[in-house]
Amino acid sequence: MMKLLARFVFWITGWKVAGSFPAGLKKAVMIAIPHTSNWDLLYARAAFYIMEVPVRFTIKKEVMVGPLGWLIKGLGGMAIDRKRMAGRSKQTYTEAMIDLLQKSDEMVMMVTPEGTRSYAKRWKSGFYHVALGAEVPIVIGFLDYKNKRAGVGPVIYPNGNMDEQIEEMKAFGRTVEGKYPDQGIR
């Protein structure tokens, strides 16, 4: 049902799917770039329904209540419970996401590395630490509003050289244009 609805959304808006998700890849962190608009979730989610990529994203458990919570869950949202761990403070988002990936047989966790829809000179690095800690690759998901394309780009295997690899991801991100280009990757 959702794939059919996603195809309708792409047909009516003129969007196309580009690239494909790597065959046989069961677990990954997917970064969604560039993130410049609230519309990004609609087009990204539609593209991944069409491509049959089981994308999930995380959100604070406090938001996942009532009708809004049901909608978010239906779109692939997963509640993060930053529970207290024995003898420690609350679990970090990064630790919780690593734990989710390690406990799953199949999961693609979508993250927006900018952490905002506005221009971000420096990306938040949690996604990289999650991929490194869970020993999974980083797949680049992209939206190109200029050409109305949504899809999958390169796959990066974290090697610990975070700054260099993030720059590689940003270089790809500069080849596509967000809804608001001035807020995108520079």
Backbone as a printed PyTorch tensor [residue, N CA C, xyz], in Angstrom:
tensor([[[  0.8180,  -1.1980,   0.0000],
         [  0.0000,   0.0000,   0.0000],
         [  0.8650,   1.2670,   0.0000]],

        [[  1.8890,   1.2920,   0.8850],
         [  2.7310,   2.4860,   0.9760],
         [  3.5650,   2.6800,  -0.2990]],

        [[  4.0010,   1.5780,  -0.9010],
         [  4.7730,   1.6730,  -2.1470],
         [  3.9010,   2.2700,  -3.2530]],

        [[  2.6560,   1.8660,  -3.3190],
         [  1.7230,   2.3870,  -4.3060],
         [  1.4790,   3.8820,  -4.0840]],

        [[  1.2850,   4.2670,  -2.8320],
         [  1.0990,   5.6790,  -2.4980],
         [  2.3570,   6.4830,  -2.8520]],

        [[  3.5310,   5.9170,  -2.5560],
         [  4.7970,   6.5940,  -2.8700],
         [  4.9410,   6.7880,  -4.3810]],

        [[  4.6020,   5.7790,  -5.1530],
         [  4.6700,   5.8990,  -6.6190],
         [  3.7250,   7.0070,  -7.1140]],

        [[  2.5480,   7.0990,  -6.5040],
         [  1.5950,   8.1390,  -6.8670],
         [  2.1790,   9.5240,  -6.5520]],

        [[  2.7740,   9.6720,  -5.3710],
         [  3.3820,  10.9550,  -4.9770],
         [  4.4650,  11.3420,  -5.9840]],

        [[  5.3170,  10.3930,  -6.3680],
         [  6.3770,  10.6970,  -7.3320],
         [  5.7880,  11.0230,  -8.7080]],

        [[  4.7610,  10.3080,  -9.1170],
         [  4.1400,  10.5520, -10.4150],
         [  3.5320,  11.9500, -10.4650]],

        [[  2.7860,  12.3170,  -9.4360],
         [  2.0750,  13.5980,  -9.4120],
         [  3.0530,  14.7810,  -9.3000]],

        [[  4.2020,  14.5720,  -8.6460],
         [  5.1640,  15.6590,  -8.4420],
         [  6.3020,  15.6560,  -9.4600]],

        [[  6.4030,  14.5970, -10.2700],
         [  7.4510,  14.5400, -11.2840],
         [  8.7990,  14.0580, -10.7900]],

        [[  8.8490,  13.5000,  -9.5750],
         [ 10.1110,  12.9990,  -9.0350],
         [ 10.4430,  11.6280,  -9.5960]],

        [[ 11.7380,  11.2970,  -9.6020],
         [ 12.2420,  10.0060, -10.0630],
         [ 13.1830,   9.4280,  -9.0110]],

        [[ 13.3050,   8.1080,  -9.0260],
         [ 14.2610,   7.4180,  -8.1540],
         [ 15.5680,   7.2690,  -8.9080]],

        [[ 16.6870,   7.4810,  -8.2260],
         [ 18.0110,   7.3540,  -8.8370],
         [ 18.8780,   6.4360,  -7.9900]],

        [[ 19.6540,   5.6000,  -8.6480],
         [ 20.5270,   4.6830,  -7.9310],
         [ 19.7360,   3.5320,  -7.3410]],

        [[ 20.4350,   2.6850,  -6.6310],
         [ 19.7690,   1.5570,  -5.9830],
         [ 20.4980,   1.2070,  -4.7000]],

        [[ 19.7600,   0.6090,  -3.8010],
         [ 20.3390,   0.1960,  -2.5310],
         [ 21.1870,  -1.0450,  -2.7830]],

        [[ 22.3810,  -1.1340,  -2.1810],
         [ 23.2580,  -2.2830,  -2.4190],
         [ 22.5820,  -3.6150,  -2.0750]],

        [[ 22.5820,  -4.5210,  -3.0350],
         [ 21.9740,  -5.8440,  -2.8430],
         [ 22.6790,  -6.5770,  -1.7060]],

        [[ 21.8850,  -7.1980,  -0.8630],
         [ 22.4270,  -8.0160,   0.2120],
         [ 22.8490,  -7.2580,   1.4570]],

        [[ 22.8250,  -5.9380,   1.4190],
         [ 23.2090,  -5.1560,   2.5950],
         [ 22.0510,  -5.1590,   3.5840]],

        [[ 22.2690,  -5.7370,   4.7570],
         [ 21.1980,  -5.9070,   5.7390],
         [ 21.1600,  -4.7890,   6.7840]],

        [[ 22.3340,  -4.2230,   7.1050],
         [ 22.3990,  -3.1810,   8.1320],
         [ 23.2650,  -2.0300,   7.6530]],

        [[ 22.8250,  -0.8270,   7.9660],
         [ 23.5890,   0.3620,   7.5800],
         [ 23.0470,   1.5800,   8.3100]],

        [[ 23.8640,   2.6020,   8.3480],
         [ 23.4170,   3.9410,   8.7200],
         [ 23.2730,   4.6690,   7.3930]],

        [[ 22.1140,   5.2650,   7.1530],
         [ 21.9170,   6.0300,   5.9340],
         [ 21.8350,   7.5020,   6.2980]],

        [[ 22.7180,   8.2970,   5.6910],
         [ 22.6060,   9.7340,   5.9060],
         [ 21.7350,  10.2940,   4.7870]],

        [[ 20.8290,  11.1820,   5.1340],
         [ 19.9290,  11.8150,   4.1760],
         [ 20.4080,  13.2420,   3.9750]],

        [[ 20.9440,  13.5170,   2.7580],
         [ 21.5160,  14.8320,   2.4840],
         [ 21.0070,  15.3670,   1.1500]],

        [[ 21.0210,  16.6780,   0.9620],
         [ 21.0650,  17.6920,   2.0140],
         [ 19.6910,  17.8140,   2.6720]],

        [[ 19.6850,  18.2130,   3.9050],
         [ 18.4240,  18.3610,   4.6420],
         [ 18.1450,  19.8470,   4.8040]],

        [[ 17.2460,  20.3750,   3.9420],
         [ 16.9730,  21.8190,   3.9740],
         [ 15.4970,  22.1620,   4.1440]],

        [[ 14.6230,  21.1430,   4.2110],
         [ 13.1900,  21.4150,   4.2410],
         [ 12.4280,  20.3130,   4.9680]],

        [[ 11.2670,  20.6470,   5.4770],
         [ 10.3900,  19.6280,   6.0660],
         [  9.8680,  18.6620,   4.9990]],

        [[  9.8560,  19.0720,   3.7370],
         [  9.4190,  18.2150,   2.6380],
         [ 10.3770,  17.0450,   2.4150]],

        [[ 11.5810,  17.1480,   2.9140],
         [ 12.5850,  16.0990,   2.7050],
         [ 12.0970,  14.7330,   3.1690]],

        [[ 11.4070,  14.6740,   4.2980],
         [ 10.9370,  13.3890,   4.8080],
         [  9.9500,  12.7540,   3.8290]],

        [[  9.0490,  13.5450,   3.2580],
         [  8.0740,  13.0020,   2.3040],
         [  8.7750,  12.3550,   1.1140]],

        [[  9.6820,  13.0930,   0.4660],
         [ 10.3350,  12.5710,  -0.7330],
         [ 11.3040,  11.4330,  -0.4110]],

        [[ 12.0480,  11.5550,   0.6730],
         [ 12.9760,  10.4850,   1.0560],
         [ 12.2040,   9.2150,   1.3890]],

        [[ 11.1750,   9.3570,   2.1970],
         [ 10.4060,   8.1790,   2.6120],
         [  9.7350,   7.5340,   1.4040]],

        [[  9.1810,   8.3490,   0.5000],
         [  8.5530,   7.8120,  -0.7130],
         [  9.5800,   7.0580,  -1.5550]],

        [[ 10.7570,   7.6420,  -1.7380],
         [ 11.8030,   6.9820,  -2.5360],
         [ 12.1790,   5.6360,  -1.9400]],

        [[ 12.3000,   5.5780,  -0.6320],
         [ 12.7380,   4.3240,  -0.0130],
         [ 11.6210,   3.2890,   0.0230]],

        [[ 10.3680,   3.7200,   0.0180],
         [  9.2640,   2.7640,  -0.1530],
         [  9.3440,   2.1660,  -1.5620]],

        [[  9.5350,   3.0160,  -2.5620],
         [  9.6170,   2.5560,  -3.9440],
         [ 10.7930,   1.5950,  -4.1130]],

        [[ 11.9370,   1.9140,  -3.5180],
         [ 13.1430,   1.0950,  -3.6380],
         [ 13.1290,  -0.1160,  -2.6940]],

        [[ 12.0960,  -0.1820,  -1.8610],
         [ 11.9510,  -1.2670,  -0.8800],
         [ 13.1250,  -1.3400,   0.0930]],

        [[ 13.5790,  -0.1630,   0.5180],
         [ 14.6300,  -0.0720,   1.5400],
         [ 13.9280,   0.0900,   2.8860]],

        [[ 14.1780,  -0.8180,   3.8260],
         [ 13.4810,  -0.7610,   5.1230],
         [ 14.0720,   0.3060,   6.0570]],

        [[ 13.9330,   1.5590,   5.6490],
         [ 14.5230,   2.6730,   6.4020],
         [ 13.7450,   2.9290,   7.6830]],

        [[ 14.4990,   3.1600,   8.7400],
         [ 13.9300,   3.5400,  10.0370],
         [ 14.6320,   4.8270,  10.4700]],

        [[ 14.0160,   5.5750,  11.3390],
         [ 14.6650,   6.7510,  11.9160],
         [ 14.2890,   6.8200,  13.3830]],

        [[ 15.1190,   7.4980,  14.1550],
         [ 14.9060,   7.5390,  15.5930],
         [ 14.3220,   8.8700,  16.0310]],

        [[ 13.6170,   8.7920,  17.1410],
         [ 12.9980,   9.9790,  17.7260],
         [ 12.8310,   9.7210,  19.2240]],

        [[ 12.8310,  10.7850,  20.0080],
         [ 12.6610,  10.6240,  21.4550],
         [ 11.3640,   9.9060,  21.7690]],

        [[ 11.4090,   8.9920,  22.7280],
         [ 10.2120,   8.2010,  23.0550],
         [  9.0740,   9.0880,  23.5440]],

        [[  9.3790,  10.2350,  24.1010],
         [  8.3460,  11.1400,  24.6150],
         [  7.4340,  11.6670,  23.5040]],

        [[  7.9230,  11.6960,  22.2600],
         [  7.1490,  12.1980,  21.1250],
         [  6.2170,  11.1130,  20.5700]],

        [[  6.5360,   9.8710,  20.8460],
         [  5.8260,   8.7380,  20.2420],
         [  4.5630,   8.3500,  21.0100]],

        [[  3.6960,   9.3190,  21.2280],
         [  2.4380,   9.0420,  21.9390],
         [  1.2570,   9.5020,  21.0850]],

        [[  0.1380,   8.8320,  21.2580],
         [ -1.0980,   9.2290,  20.5900],
         [ -1.0250,   9.1480,  19.0830]],

        [[ -1.9130,   9.8600,  18.3950],
         [ -1.9870,   9.8080,  16.9300],
         [ -0.6770,  10.2120,  16.2410]],

        [[  0.0170,  11.2250,  16.7550],
         [  1.2910,  11.6220,  16.1590],
         [  2.2910,  10.4730,  16.2550]],

        [[  2.3470,   9.8300,  17.3860],
         [  3.2410,   8.6940,  17.5770],
         [  2.9240,   7.5540,  16.6250]],

        [[  1.6250,   7.2990,  16.4100],
         [  1.2210,   6.2290,  15.4930],
         [  1.6630,   6.5550,  14.0670]],

        [[  1.4930,   7.8280,  13.6730],
         [  1.8960,   8.2500,  12.3340],
         [  3.4100,   8.1060,  12.1620]],

        [[  4.1620,   8.6020,  13.1290],
         [  5.6230,   8.5310,  13.0550],
         [  6.0860,   7.0810,  12.9980]],

        [[  5.4960,   6.2340,  13.8030],
         [  5.8480,   4.8110,  13.7930],
         [  5.5290,   4.1900,  12.4370]],

        [[  4.3980,   4.5590,  11.8690],
         [  3.9970,   4.0430,  10.5600],
         [  4.9550,   4.4490,   9.4500]],

        [[  5.6150,   5.5780,   9.6170],
         [  6.5850,   6.0470,   8.6260],
         [  7.9810,   5.4730,   8.8440]],

        [[  8.1470,   4.7060,   9.9320],
         [  9.4530,   4.1030,  10.2040],
         [ 10.1380,   4.6540,  11.4330]],

        [[  9.4550,   5.5040,  12.1790],
         [ 10.0510,   6.0750,  13.3860],
         [ 10.1870,   5.0380,  14.4960]],

        [[ 11.2800,   5.1180,  15.2270],
         [ 11.5240,   4.2380,  16.3660],
         [ 11.8230,   5.0980,  17.5800]],

        [[ 11.1740,   4.7840,  18.6760],
         [ 11.3970,   5.5320,  19.9100],
         [ 12.7450,   5.1620,  20.5100]],

        [[ 13.4860,   6.1710,  20.9140],
         [ 14.7500,   5.9490,  21.6230],
         [ 14.4870,   6.2080,  23.0880]],

        [[ 14.7480,   5.2060,  23.8930],
         [ 14.6060,   5.3180,  25.3410],
         [ 16.0090,   5.4510,  25.9200]],

        [[ 16.3400,   6.6460,  26.3450],
         [ 17.6670,   6.8860,  26.9100],
         [ 17.6630,   6.4880,  28.3770]],

        [[ 17.4090,   5.2290,  28.6240],
         [ 17.2790,   4.7160,  29.9840],
         [ 18.6020,   4.7980,  30.7380]],

        [[ 18.4560,   4.8350,  32.0330],
         [ 19.6470,   4.8270,  32.8790],
         [ 20.2740,   3.4460,  32.8410]],

        [[ 21.5710,   3.4360,  32.7620],
         [ 22.2990,   2.1760,  32.7840],
         [ 22.9030,   2.0170,  34.1770]],

        [[ 23.0190,   0.8100,  34.6350],
         [ 23.5130,   0.5370,  35.9930],
         [ 24.8330,   1.2530,  36.2510]],

        [[ 24.8310,   2.0630,  37.3060],
         [ 26.0500,   2.7650,  37.7140],
         [ 26.4780,   3.8940,  36.8010]],

        [[ 25.6250,   4.3190,  35.8740],
         [ 25.9810,   5.3810,  34.9270],
         [ 24.8400,   6.3670,  34.7720]],

        [[ 25.1310,   7.4000,  34.0490],
         [ 24.0780,   8.3530,  33.7020],
         [ 23.2620,   7.7700,  32.5530]],

        [[ 22.3630,   8.5490,  32.0130],
         [ 21.5150,   8.0750,  30.9210],
         [ 22.3590,   7.6490,  29.7190]],

        [[ 21.8280,   6.6810,  29.0070],
         [ 22.4350,   6.2080,  27.7740],
         [ 22.3880,   7.3410,  26.7450]],

        [[ 23.4460,   7.5230,  25.9690],
         [ 23.4450,   8.5580,  24.9370],
         [ 22.6540,   8.0680,  23.7230]],

        [[ 22.2590,   9.0060,  22.8600],
         [ 21.5750,   8.6300,  21.6130],
         [ 22.4670,   7.7020,  20.7970]],

        [[ 23.7390,   8.0240,  20.7380],
         [ 24.6860,   7.2110,  19.9760],
         [ 24.7200,   5.7870,  20.5090]],

        [[ 24.8250,   5.6350,  21.8220],
         [ 24.8370,   4.2970,  22.4220],
         [ 23.5400,   3.5460,  22.1390]],

        [[ 22.4260,   4.2430,  22.2390],
         [ 21.1280,   3.6130,  21.9950],
         [ 21.0100,   3.1550,  20.5390]],

        [[ 21.4940,   3.9690,  19.6070],
         [ 21.4140,   3.6110,  18.1950],
         [ 22.3410,   2.4440,  17.8670]],

        [[ 23.5260,   2.4340,  18.4400],
         [ 24.4450,   1.3020,  18.2510],
         [ 23.7800,   0.0290,  18.7550]],

        [[ 23.1640,   0.1200,  19.9290],
         [ 22.4910,  -1.0310,  20.5230],
         [ 21.3690,  -1.5490,  19.6180]],

        [[ 20.5690,  -0.6430,  19.0680],
         [ 19.4880,  -1.0350,  18.1560],
         [ 20.0280,  -1.7680,  16.9250]],

        [[ 21.0910,  -1.2390,  16.3420],
         [ 21.6720,  -1.8720,  15.1560],
         [ 22.2670,  -3.2390,  15.4820]],

        [[ 22.9610,  -3.3160,  16.6100],
         [ 23.5870,  -4.5870,  16.9740],
         [ 22.5680,  -5.6740,  17.2770]],

        [[ 21.4170,  -5.3020,  17.8160],
         [ 20.3940,  -6.2800,  18.1840],
         [ 19.4920,  -6.6700,  17.0030]],

        [[ 19.5970,  -5.9680,  15.9000],
         [ 18.7300,  -6.2290,  14.7460],
         [ 19.4350,  -7.0980,  13.7170]],

        [[ 18.6460,  -7.9300,  13.0610],
         [ 19.1830,  -8.7280,  11.9590],
         [ 19.2080,  -7.9090,  10.6780]],

        [[ 18.2730,  -6.9500,  10.5870],
         [ 18.1600,  -6.1280,   9.3960],
         [ 17.6480,  -4.7480,   9.7970]],

        [[ 18.4470,  -3.7120,   9.5300],
         [ 18.0200,  -2.3540,   9.8570],
         [ 18.8480,  -1.3360,   9.0810]],

        [[ 18.1550,  -0.3920,   8.4750],
         [ 18.7990,   0.7560,   7.8440],
         [ 18.2870,   1.9650,   8.6010]],

        [[ 19.1840,   2.6220,   9.3300],
         [ 18.8140,   3.7340,  10.1920],
         [ 19.1620,   5.0560,   9.5010]],

        [[ 18.1350,   5.8590,   9.2220],
         [ 18.3250,   7.1260,   8.5250],
         [ 18.5810,   8.2620,   9.5170]],

        [[ 19.5760,   9.0930,   9.1770],
         [ 19.9960,  10.2010,  10.0320],
         [ 20.2650,  11.4140,   9.1380]],

        [[ 19.9700,  12.6080,   9.6460],
         [ 20.3580,  13.8320,   8.9310],
         [ 21.5940,  14.3940,   9.6210]],

        [[ 22.7590,  14.2980,   8.9840],
         [ 23.9960,  14.6880,   9.6460],
         [ 24.1150,  16.1730,   9.9710]],

        [[ 23.3620,  17.0090,   9.2340],
         [ 23.4210,  18.4460,   9.5390],
         [ 22.7760,  18.7310,  10.8910]],

        [[ 21.8090,  17.9200,  11.2840],
         [ 21.1220,  18.1210,  12.5580],
         [ 20.1450,  19.2840,  12.5420]],

        [[ 19.9530,  19.9010,  11.3810],
         [ 19.0710,  21.0520,  11.2420],
         [ 18.7200,  21.2120,   9.7680]],

        [[ 17.6760,  21.9820,   9.4820],
         [ 17.3580,  22.2750,   8.0860],
         [ 18.1020,  23.5160,   7.6010]],

        [[ 18.7340,  24.2300,   8.5050],
         [ 19.5190,  25.4100,   8.1530],
         [ 20.9350,  24.9800,   7.7680]],

        [[ 21.6910,  25.9090,   7.1880],
         [ 23.0800,  25.6080,   6.8370],
         [ 23.8560,  25.2340,   8.0930]],

        [[ 24.6320,  24.1660,   7.9990],
         [ 25.4810,  23.7260,   9.1120],
         [ 26.9080,  23.5910,   8.6020]],

        [[ 27.7720,  24.4540,   9.0810],
         [ 29.1710,  24.4090,   8.6470],
         [ 29.7950,  23.0710,   9.0070]],

        [[ 29.4700,  22.6040,  10.1950],
         [ 30.0330,  21.3300,  10.6740],
         [ 28.8880,  20.3550,  10.9390]],

        [[ 29.0190,  19.1510,  10.4190],
         [ 28.0210,  18.1170,  10.6560],
         [ 28.1540,  17.5440,  12.0490]],

        [[ 27.0690,  17.0740,  12.5910],
         [ 27.0980,  16.3150,  13.8360],
         [ 27.7150,  14.9680,  13.4910]],

        [[ 28.5610,  14.4460,  14.3630],
         [ 29.3230,  13.2400,  14.0300],
         [ 28.7430,  11.9640,  14.6170]],

        [[ 27.6190,  12.0480,  15.3030],
         [ 27.0340,  10.8620,  15.9280],
         [ 26.7870,   9.7350,  14.9480]],

        [[ 26.3010,  10.0560,  13.7420],
         [ 26.0230,   9.0120,  12.7420],
         [ 27.2830,   8.2040,  12.4280]],

        [[ 28.4210,   8.8990,  12.3750],
         [ 29.6920,   8.2300,  12.0570],
         [ 30.0720,   7.2920,  13.1970]],

        [[ 29.9370,   7.7790,  14.4330],
         [ 30.2650,   6.9520,  15.5980],
         [ 29.3260,   5.7580,  15.7130]],

        [[ 28.0680,   5.9440,  15.3340],
         [ 27.1090,   4.8320,  15.3480],
         [ 27.5580,   3.7670,  14.3500]],

        [[ 27.8620,   4.1800,  13.1240],
         [ 28.2900,   3.2250,  12.0940],
         [ 29.5700,   2.5130,  12.5040]],

        [[ 30.5120,   3.2550,  13.0370],
         [ 31.7840,   2.6660,  13.4730],
         [ 31.5520,   1.6970,  14.6290]],

        [[ 30.7560,   2.1130,  15.6150],
         [ 30.4890,   1.2820,  16.7870],
         [ 29.6910,   0.0340,  16.4720]],

        [[ 28.7590,   0.1290,  15.5230],
         [ 27.9290,  -1.0140,  15.1460],
         [ 28.5680,  -1.8380,  14.0210]],

        [[ 29.6920,  -1.3360,  13.5180],
         [ 30.4310,  -1.9980,  12.4380],
         [ 29.5590,  -2.2030,  11.1960]],

        [[ 28.9140,  -1.0920,  10.7770],
         [ 28.0760,  -1.1020,   9.5810],
         [ 28.5160,   0.0340,   8.6590]],

        [[ 28.2350,  -0.0720,   7.3630],
         [ 28.5940,   1.0050,   6.4410],
         [ 27.6400,   2.1920,   6.5430]],

        [[ 28.0670,   3.2860,   5.9570],
         [ 27.2450,   4.4880,   5.8370],
         [ 26.8310,   4.5820,   4.3690]],

        [[ 25.5270,   4.6220,   4.1260],
         [ 24.9820,   4.7410,   2.7760],
         [ 24.4790,   6.1740,   2.6260]],

        [[ 24.8130,   6.7960,   1.5150],
         [ 24.3630,   8.1670,   1.2880],
         [ 23.0270,   8.1470,   0.5490]],

        [[ 22.0010,   8.6560,   1.2180],
         [ 20.6990,   8.8710,   0.5860],
         [ 20.6250,  10.3460,   0.2320]],

        [[ 20.0850,  10.6660,  -0.9210],
         [ 20.0880,  12.0700,  -1.3310],
         [ 18.7720,  12.4990,  -1.9440]],

        [[ 18.5490,  13.8000,  -1.8810],
         [ 17.4320,  14.4570,  -2.5580],
         [ 18.0260,  15.5640,  -3.4190]],

        [[ 17.6570,  15.5750,  -4.6770],
         [ 18.1200,  16.6080,  -5.5990],
         [ 16.8840,  17.3110,  -6.1540]],

        [[ 16.5080,  18.4030,  -5.5070],
         [ 15.2980,  19.1280,  -5.8900],
         [ 15.4160,  19.7430,  -7.2830]],

        [[ 16.6120,  20.1620,  -7.6720],
         [ 16.7970,  20.7770,  -8.9790],
         [ 16.4050,  19.8130, -10.0960]],

        [[ 16.8100,  18.5530,  -9.9610],
         [ 16.5260,  17.5480, -10.9780],
         [ 15.3980,  16.5920, -10.5950]],

        [[ 14.7650,  16.8540,  -9.4410],
         [ 13.6710,  16.0210,  -8.9190],
         [ 14.0640,  14.5430,  -8.8930]],

        [[ 15.1980,  14.2740,  -8.2330],
         [ 15.6870,  12.9090,  -8.0800],
         [ 15.8970,  12.6180,  -6.5990]],

        [[ 15.5420,  11.4120,  -6.2080],
         [ 15.7880,  10.9480,  -4.8420],
         [ 16.3830,   9.5600,  -4.9560]],

        [[ 17.4100,   9.2860,  -4.1600],
         [ 17.9940,   7.9610,  -4.2920],
         [ 19.1520,   7.6770,  -3.3780]],

        [[ 19.9610,   6.7430,  -3.8500],
         [ 21.0850,   6.2470,  -3.0700],
         [ 22.3760,   6.5190,  -3.8300]],

        [[ 23.3410,   7.0630,  -3.1070],
         [ 24.6510,   7.3380,  -3.6770],
         [ 25.6810,   6.3630,  -3.1400]],

        [[ 26.8990,   6.8400,  -2.9340],
         [ 27.9940,   5.9610,  -2.5010],
         [ 27.7830,   5.3280,  -1.1210]],

        [[ 28.5080,   4.2340,  -0.9030],
         [ 28.5550,   3.5480,   0.3820],
         [ 29.9540,   3.7660,   0.9440]],

        [[ 30.0070,   4.2200,   2.1910],
         [ 31.2880,   4.5010,   2.8600],
         [ 31.4370,   3.5390,   4.0280]],

        [[ 32.5820,   2.8850,   4.1030],
         [ 32.8710,   1.9970,   5.2310],
         [ 33.7610,   2.7610,   6.2070]],

        [[ 33.2410,   3.0810,   7.3990],
         [ 34.0210,   3.8800,   8.3420],
         [ 35.3350,   3.1850,   8.7080]],

        [[ 36.4120,   3.9700,   8.6450],
         [ 37.7380,   3.4240,   8.9570],
         [ 38.4070,   4.1470,  10.1170]],

        [[ 37.6730,   5.0540,  10.7620],
         [ 38.2280,   5.8040,  11.8810],
         [ 38.7700,   7.1640,  11.4800]],

        [[ 38.9590,   7.3960,  10.1850],
         [ 39.4350,   8.6880,   9.7040],
         [ 38.2180,   9.5630,   9.4070]],

        [[ 37.5360,   9.9420,  10.4890],
         [ 36.2310,  10.5890,  10.3970],
         [ 36.2390,  11.8670,   9.5670]],

        [[ 37.1370,  12.7960,   9.8320],
         [ 37.1130,  14.0810,   9.1340],
         [ 37.2610,  13.8990,   7.6190]],

        [[ 38.1760,  13.0300,   7.2220],
         [ 38.3980,  12.7930,   5.7950],
         [ 37.1740,  12.1290,   5.1550]],

        [[ 36.5820,  11.1620,   5.8420],
         [ 35.4280,  10.4720,   5.2740],
         [ 34.1830,  11.3560,   5.2500]],

        [[ 34.0130,  12.1970,   6.2510],
         [ 32.8790,  13.1390,   6.2230],
         [ 33.0600,  14.1260,   5.0710]],

        [[ 34.2710,  14.5610,   4.8320],
         [ 34.5170,  15.4600,   3.7030],
         [ 34.1830,  14.7670,   2.3800]],

        [[ 34.4680,  13.4710,   2.2810],
         [ 34.1130,  12.6940,   1.0920],
         [ 32.5840,  12.6790,   0.9030]],

        [[ 31.8600,  12.5190,   2.0010],
         [ 30.3920,  12.5150,   1.9400],
         [ 29.8710,  13.8920,   1.5390]],

        [[ 30.4650,  14.9440,   2.1120],
         [ 30.0530,  16.3010,   1.7690],
         [ 30.3160,  16.6010,   0.2920]],

        [[ 31.4280,  16.0870,  -0.2370],
         [ 31.7470,  16.3060,  -1.6480],
         [ 30.6430,  15.7400,  -2.5260]],

        [[ 30.1430,  14.5600,  -2.1870],
         [ 29.0090,  14.0140,  -2.9390],
         [ 27.7850,  14.9150,  -2.7460]],

        [[ 27.5450,  15.3580,  -1.5280],
         [ 26.3960,  16.2040,  -1.2220],
         [ 26.3840,  17.5090,  -1.9930]],

        [[ 27.5520,  17.9920,  -2.3870],
         [ 27.6290,  19.2310,  -3.1660],
         [ 27.1850,  19.0310,  -4.6150]],

        [[ 27.0120,  17.7770,  -5.0350],
         [ 26.5980,  17.4960,  -6.4130],
         [ 25.0790,  17.4860,  -6.5670]],

        [[ 24.3620,  17.5860,  -5.4510],
         [ 22.8960,  17.6090,  -5.4800],
         [ 22.4170,  18.8860,  -4.8030]],

        [[ 21.1870,  19.2840,  -5.1040],
         [ 20.6890,  20.5590,  -4.6050],
         [ 19.4470,  20.3730,  -3.7450]],

        [[ 19.4860,  20.8960,  -2.5240],
         [ 18.3410,  20.8390,  -1.6210],
         [ 17.2370,  21.7950,  -2.0600]],

        [[ 16.1110,  21.7020,  -1.4200],
         [ 14.9830,  22.5980,  -1.7320],
         [ 15.4080,  24.0530,  -1.5860]],

        [[ 16.1880,  24.3370,  -0.5580],
         [ 16.7260,  25.6800,  -0.3340],
         [ 18.2390,  25.6000,  -0.4450]],

        [[ 18.7830,  25.8010,  -1.6570],
         [ 20.2080,  25.5860,  -1.9110],
         [ 21.1500,  26.3580,  -0.9850]],

        [[ 20.7600,  27.5680,  -0.5880],
         [ 21.6290,  28.3620,   0.2890],
         [ 21.7630,  27.7440,   1.6840]],

        [[ 20.9120,  26.7940,   2.0330],
         [ 20.9860,  26.1250,   3.3260],
         [ 21.6870,  24.7630,   3.2160]],

        [[ 22.0790,  24.3950,   2.0010],
         [ 22.6750,  23.0870,   1.7620],
         [ 24.1610,  23.0220,   2.0930]],

        [[ 24.7950,  21.9980,   1.5730],
         [ 26.2070,  21.7090,   1.8530],
         [ 27.0800,  22.6210,   0.9970]],

        [[ 28.0530,  23.2500,   1.6420],
         [ 28.9830,  24.1360,   0.9010],
         [ 30.3690,  23.5520,   0.9110]]])
